[in-house]
Each structure stands twice: as C-alpha cells, then as structure tokens.
C-alpha cells in the first residue's frame, strides 16, 4: 500500500518510521531536512506535496487543527477521490468536522485519530489511537495503524477522537498539577520525595504521572522534553470547547485550564516539557522536589 506522512515531529517521526518498515511511505515535513533524514534512517521517500497526495492513506501529525486545515487547502489541487486522510493531530472537533467537509468535496474521507502513549509509546510501537469517523474508514485504517499502535479504539463519529483526547489530556494536567502541589508540601515538611512517591504509587492516589512521569522527569531533575507545555495548554483549550459544547458542569476541568494558562505565561517558554509546571510550583513553594 502507498502511504504518506506529513509532520515528522516528536510523534510523527517514529510513527512514520514504523509505517516505512511495512509499506511504501512518502514523507513531507515543513523543515525538509527532517524528511531527508527520515528517508535515510527508515527507507521512506522524501517528496513534495503534490506527490504526497498520490498516497492511498495520508497521515498528518501537526500541532493543531489549524495547520491540518491549512494543509488540506494546500493539498486540495492534488487530492484524488478515494484517499483516506488519517489525522493524528490532537485537534478540535469542530474544526476537524469543517476540514472533513472540505475534503469530502474532493472525495477524500477523514478520521480524527488522536494518539496517546507519548513519544516512548510511538517509538516502541505501543501507541494508543482513539478515532472518530465512519466505521468503514476506521476499518480501512485499522490494519495500517496496527503497525505502531497497541490499542486502537473507534470512539464514535467525526470529532469524537479529538474530544476523548482533550479530556484525557485534561486528566493528565490535573494529575500533574495536584501531584506537584502535594509533593512540594511534603518535601517542605521534611519528607523525602522518593519515599513519598513510593508510598503514593502503592496507594489510591497513584496515576501515570506519579508512576512514570514524576520520577523520570522531576525527581531525576531531567525534565526531558517530549511533550511541550504549549501543546498541553492547547489541549486544555480544546477541552474547554468540548465542555462548552456538552454544557455539563465541570468546575475542576475548567479550572485546570486556567492554571495552565497562568503557568504558560509564568514559565514564559511554551517549548519546554509540560513537567515545567512542577518547577513553577517549586518556585512558588520555595522548595525543590527531590
Ligand atoms: P512537534 O512540535 O514535535 O512537531 C510538530 C510537527 O508539525 C513538525 O513536523 C513541524 O514541522 C510541523 N509543523 C508545525 N507547524 C507547521 C505548519 N504551519 N505547517 C506544516 N507543518 C508544521 O509536535 P509533536 O509531534 O509533539 O505533536 C504533534 C501532535 O501530536 C500535537 O497535536 C500534539 O498535541 C500531539 N501529541 C503529542 C504527544 C507527545 O508526547 N509529544 C503525545 C500525543 C499527541 P517542523 O519540523 O518544520 O517544525
């Protein structure tokens, strides 16, 4: 099968690498050197946008739905009926439905197929995919996605992949924020961070943040950058829109967005890893979590 991948960032680069090991894979990236490096490393083929549009299944993994919509417009003259567009961007349900409509006019179908599992999941071919769209399009994409994903779920109609992802990442944000607050308080009172975490991870307050992220990035003081603070703040904005559309009460989820907006401004750099919020809470608390 001829595939194409647009957006060789932290997530896209390894995922397109897995695809290239199983299928003929065309790649395009804004910074084209990355596409050339990808071709060299994985045997994909770096091509221009007109050639990308010749693929049977075309993947995107870009920062937001705005870039995806812009890409749909740029590719429009070259798109062929029957192409399936699988969007791995963590995007907005509403804008994705608009992009899908534009594509439909060209005979191209669209799935919003968000990823989770982080860069490690993508590298190890253990990503999770939550997809919104028609059952037929999902069935067509599924065997291809199995190359890099361990869990693939069709969560509902167009837009629902983005919605599930936004709520998931809001849960990540809540856990990261509250664990940072709690750990700062404990360390300030003389508890060793490593021991507090050991206990929490054997108790009911544990989460992926406590079991993995916090030890690997905060206690280690590495703050390894694989998921930018700006991208998580963007996801919280999408979550706010999902909540608005649902009209359900969600004071906690709405609030965590405000916290991250403050953090984004206070940290002053949206490119750093999202665990930078722990450093911010350390600064406010006058203590280092270690
Ligand atoms: P990166 O910032 O690492 O990569 C972004 C990619 O988009 C790059 O290839 C970049 O090109 C390209 N790009 C940016 N702007 C444009 C544009 N205007 N036109 C064309 N290409 C553009 O992001 P990630 O890979 O981390 O994230 C991608 C998506 O996946 C986001 O929606 C994110 O929220 C989501 N995600 C990220 C996870 C993570 O752990 N990192 C986990 C799950 C989902 P260039 O190389 O030229 O900059």
XYZ file of C-alpha atoms and ligand atoms in Angstrom:
338
model
C 0.000 0.000 0.000
C 1.222 3.528 -0.766
C 1.107 5.742 2.338
C 2.131 9.327 3.050
C 3.000 11.115 6.285
C 3.032 14.877 6.857
C 4.582 16.236 10.088
C 7.712 14.458 11.256
C 7.775 15.925 14.774
C 8.320 14.161 18.095
C 5.368 11.818 17.407
C 5.245 11.741 13.626
C 8.900 10.874 13.055
C 8.877 7.464 14.811
C 5.347 6.571 13.672
C 6.192 7.238 10.023
C 9.314 5.156 10.652
C 7.198 2.119 11.620
C 4.998 2.627 8.563
C 8.035 2.778 6.276
C 9.165 -0.602 7.526
C 5.901 -2.195 6.331
C 4.652 -0.073 3.412
C 5.891 2.248 0.706
C 5.834 5.533 2.657
C 6.168 9.059 1.281
C 7.125 11.762 3.791
C 6.920 15.545 3.831
C 7.966 17.945 6.576
C 7.968 21.743 6.707
C 11.651 21.653 7.664
C 12.513 19.421 4.761
C 15.865 18.244 6.173
C 13.876 16.116 8.633
C 12.136 14.365 5.729
C 15.520 13.681 4.135
C 16.892 12.345 7.441
C 13.793 10.156 7.802
C 14.258 8.710 4.321
C 17.866 7.895 5.152
C 17.002 6.310 8.512
C 13.858 4.339 7.601
C 13.801 3.968 3.812
C 10.812 6.282 3.374
C 10.803 8.672 0.399
C 11.003 12.454 0.919
C 8.746 14.103 -1.660
C 6.975 17.376 -2.404
C 3.332 17.990 -1.517
C 1.935 17.167 -4.959
C 3.422 13.682 -4.701
C 2.228 13.208 -1.089
C -1.335 13.494 -2.360
C -0.887 10.365 -4.515
C -0.995 8.090 -1.441
C -3.952 5.813 -0.652
C -3.827 6.753 3.026
C -2.403 10.096 4.046
C -1.427 10.773 7.670
C -0.958 14.135 9.391
C 0.522 14.840 12.828
C 0.704 18.626 13.205
C 0.441 20.923 16.237
C -3.236 21.942 15.923
C -6.279 21.584 13.666
C -5.434 24.969 12.131
C -2.305 23.568 10.475
C -4.262 20.496 9.342
C -6.967 22.652 7.771
C -4.281 24.764 6.104
C -2.630 21.570 4.793
C -5.970 20.340 3.392
C -6.221 23.619 1.480
C -2.635 23.416 0.174
C -3.113 19.822 -0.967
C -6.543 20.434 -2.446
C -5.416 20.787 -6.102
C -3.621 17.424 -5.951
C -6.015 15.274 -3.903
C -7.588 12.219 -5.518
C -11.035 10.712 -4.768
C -10.830 7.585 -2.634
C -7.934 8.821 -0.489
C -8.307 8.383 3.273
C -6.873 11.147 5.486
C -5.941 9.952 8.986
C -5.233 12.884 11.277
C -3.070 12.082 14.320
C -3.042 15.706 15.499
C -4.631 16.378 18.903
C -7.127 18.760 17.400
C -10.527 20.410 17.730
C -13.737 18.502 16.981
C -15.475 21.473 15.365
C -12.630 22.475 13.063
C -11.965 18.832 12.177
C -15.583 18.455 11.014
C -15.096 21.532 8.825
C -11.866 20.145 7.349
C -13.607 16.813 6.757
C -16.364 18.595 4.839
C -13.791 20.384 2.628
C -12.076 17.051 1.965
C -15.359 15.265 1.272
C -15.948 17.666 -1.629
C -12.761 16.197 -3.142
C -13.906 12.618 -2.495
C -11.429 12.254 0.380
C -12.607 10.768 3.674
C -11.238 11.744 7.070
C -10.659 10.215 10.510
C -9.667 12.223 13.584
C -7.400 9.619 15.124
C -5.617 11.059 18.148
C -2.624 9.396 19.715
C -1.616 8.815 23.297
C 1.231 6.981 24.946
C 3.764 9.743 24.392
C 6.952 9.618 22.362
C 8.013 6.423 24.162
C 4.773 4.727 23.043
C 5.322 5.904 19.470
C 8.948 4.725 19.393
C 8.066 1.330 20.870
C 5.055 0.873 18.536
C 2.756 0.813 21.548
C 0.718 3.955 20.915
C -2.985 4.209 21.685
C -5.303 5.516 18.971
C -8.773 6.963 19.619
C -10.543 7.521 16.324
C -13.649 9.413 15.258
C -15.258 8.899 11.841
C -17.223 6.338 9.866
C -16.912 2.624 10.743
C -15.867 1.927 7.110
C -12.989 4.421 7.191
C -11.913 3.113 10.579
C -11.909 -0.479 9.294
C -9.728 0.608 6.358
C -7.183 2.416 8.547
C -7.023 -0.069 11.394
C -4.664 -2.704 9.923
C -2.213 0.020 8.934
C -2.307 1.621 12.396
C -1.624 -1.784 13.986
C 1.974 -1.338 12.844
C 2.577 1.259 15.576
C -0.356 1.071 17.994
C -1.126 -1.461 20.707
C -4.648 -0.159 21.406
C -6.921 1.174 18.663
C -10.484 2.190 19.500
C -13.204 3.628 17.291
C -14.795 6.013 19.809
C -17.608 7.481 17.688
C -18.476 9.848 14.822
C -16.223 12.586 13.406
C -14.743 14.768 16.144
C -15.037 12.229 18.941
C -11.377 11.166 18.746
C -10.343 14.760 19.386
C -12.901 15.097 22.196
C -11.719 11.955 24.030
C -8.105 13.050 23.656
C -8.831 16.524 25.069
C -10.494 15.053 28.157
C -7.658 12.542 28.606
C -5.053 15.278 28.492
C -7.033 17.404 30.919
C -6.804 14.445 33.315
C -3.034 14.346 32.757
C -2.886 18.078 33.530
C -4.937 17.700 36.735
C -2.712 14.858 37.944
C 0.500 16.701 37.129
C -0.637 19.862 38.851
C -2.001 18.302 42.034
C 0.905 15.886 42.463
C 3.323 18.828 42.138
C 1.401 20.741 44.834
C 1.266 17.722 47.133
C 4.913 16.753 46.708
C 6.119 20.330 47.270
C 4.174 20.412 50.561
C 5.581 17.058 51.672
C 9.192 17.931 50.849
C 8.789 21.254 52.657
C 7.771 19.281 55.733
C 10.879 17.127 55.549
C 9.609 14.056 53.701
C 11.998 12.613 51.115
C 10.330 12.918 47.693
C 11.393 9.448 46.562
C 9.800 7.833 49.636
C 6.568 9.842 49.326
C 6.276 8.773 45.692
C 6.967 5.136 46.579
C 4.059 5.186 49.031
C 1.668 7.056 46.740
C 2.421 4.564 43.956
C 1.334 1.737 46.245
C -1.793 3.644 47.311
C -5.020 5.043 45.899
C -3.593 8.431 44.862
C -1.360 6.975 42.143
C -1.613 7.847 38.447
C 0.546 7.621 35.331
C 2.045 10.945 36.422
C 3.091 9.521 39.798
C 4.111 6.099 38.461
C 6.142 7.267 35.461
C 6.395 10.928 34.623
C 7.285 12.372 38.008
C 10.124 10.013 38.856
C 11.596 10.078 35.351
C 11.462 13.830 34.809
C 11.001 15.760 38.077
C 12.818 13.733 40.752
C 15.595 12.953 38.255
C 15.781 16.728 37.501
C 15.967 15.840 33.791
C 12.673 17.472 32.690
C 13.222 15.687 29.364
C 11.272 17.495 26.684
C 8.981 15.175 24.717
C 5.617 16.929 25.092
C 5.673 20.699 25.070
C 3.902 22.764 27.718
C 2.341 24.807 24.905
C 0.786 21.676 23.364
C -0.769 20.618 26.674
C -2.115 24.156 27.207
C -3.587 23.926 23.675
C -5.295 20.629 24.599
C -6.847 22.268 27.661
C -8.292 24.968 25.398
C -9.842 22.200 23.269
C -11.179 20.546 26.419
C -12.860 23.849 27.370
C -14.602 23.865 23.974
C -15.713 20.246 24.421
C -17.160 21.126 27.840
C -18.866 24.186 26.396
C -20.475 22.102 23.647
C -21.581 19.450 26.165
C -22.981 22.027 28.593
C -22.174 19.809 31.563
C -20.854 21.065 34.919
C -17.063 20.718 35.096
C -15.588 23.219 37.567
C -12.385 21.187 38.075
C -11.601 20.680 34.388
C -12.362 24.303 33.587
C -10.084 25.429 36.398
C -7.090 23.350 35.354
C -7.113 25.202 32.037
C -6.806 28.497 33.903
C -3.911 27.094 35.962
C -2.039 26.102 32.819
C -2.681 29.474 31.187
C -1.028 31.084 34.215
C 1.795 28.521 34.029
C 2.328 29.185 30.319
C 2.738 32.893 30.992
C 4.847 32.448 34.156
C 7.226 29.913 32.577
C 7.482 32.224 29.562
C 8.508 29.433 27.169
C 5.942 27.084 25.661
C 8.603 24.844 24.082
C 9.746 23.303 27.398
C 8.366 19.967 28.603
C 4.960 20.100 30.323
C 6.578 18.931 33.586
C 7.911 22.518 33.830
C 4.752 23.214 35.865
C 6.342 21.199 38.708
C 9.299 23.613 38.617
C 6.892 26.521 38.733
C 5.195 25.120 41.837
C 8.644 24.517 43.337
C 9.440 28.188 42.735
C 6.185 29.327 44.319
C 6.771 26.945 47.253
C 10.447 27.801 47.774
C 11.416 24.113 47.693
C 12.935 21.625 45.261
C 11.077 18.297 44.905
C 13.866 15.791 45.465
P 6.287 18.669 17.377
O 6.307 20.120 17.713
O 7.417 17.813 17.767
O 6.104 18.512 15.774
C 5.204 19.316 15.074
C 5.272 18.952 13.606
O 4.380 19.816 12.883
C 6.661 19.183 12.981
O 6.860 18.226 11.971
C 6.523 20.583 12.392
O 7.405 20.835 11.339
C 5.108 20.526 11.876
N 4.523 21.855 11.694
C 4.354 22.806 12.621
N 3.738 23.879 12.098
C 3.518 23.586 10.792
C 2.927 24.276 9.718
N 2.413 25.510 9.873
N 2.865 23.670 8.513
C 3.387 22.436 8.343
N 3.963 21.717 9.320
C 4.020 22.290 10.538
O 4.903 18.121 17.932
P 4.519 16.652 18.472
O 4.958 15.642 17.476
O 4.916 16.548 19.898
O 2.934 16.767 18.453
C 2.172 16.678 17.247
C 0.713 16.485 17.645
O 0.596 15.281 18.399
C 0.168 17.627 18.540
O -1.171 17.871 18.230
C 0.322 17.049 19.945
O -0.586 17.666 20.846
C 0.036 15.578 19.692
N 0.609 14.641 20.647
C 1.886 14.796 21.147
C 2.387 13.864 22.075
C 3.767 13.985 22.637
O 4.060 13.275 23.629
N 4.658 14.804 22.071
C 1.561 12.718 22.534
C 0.275 12.612 21.883
C -0.181 13.555 21.000
P 8.895 21.410 11.618
O 9.768 20.197 11.806
O 9.203 22.184 10.397
O 8.833 22.280 12.852
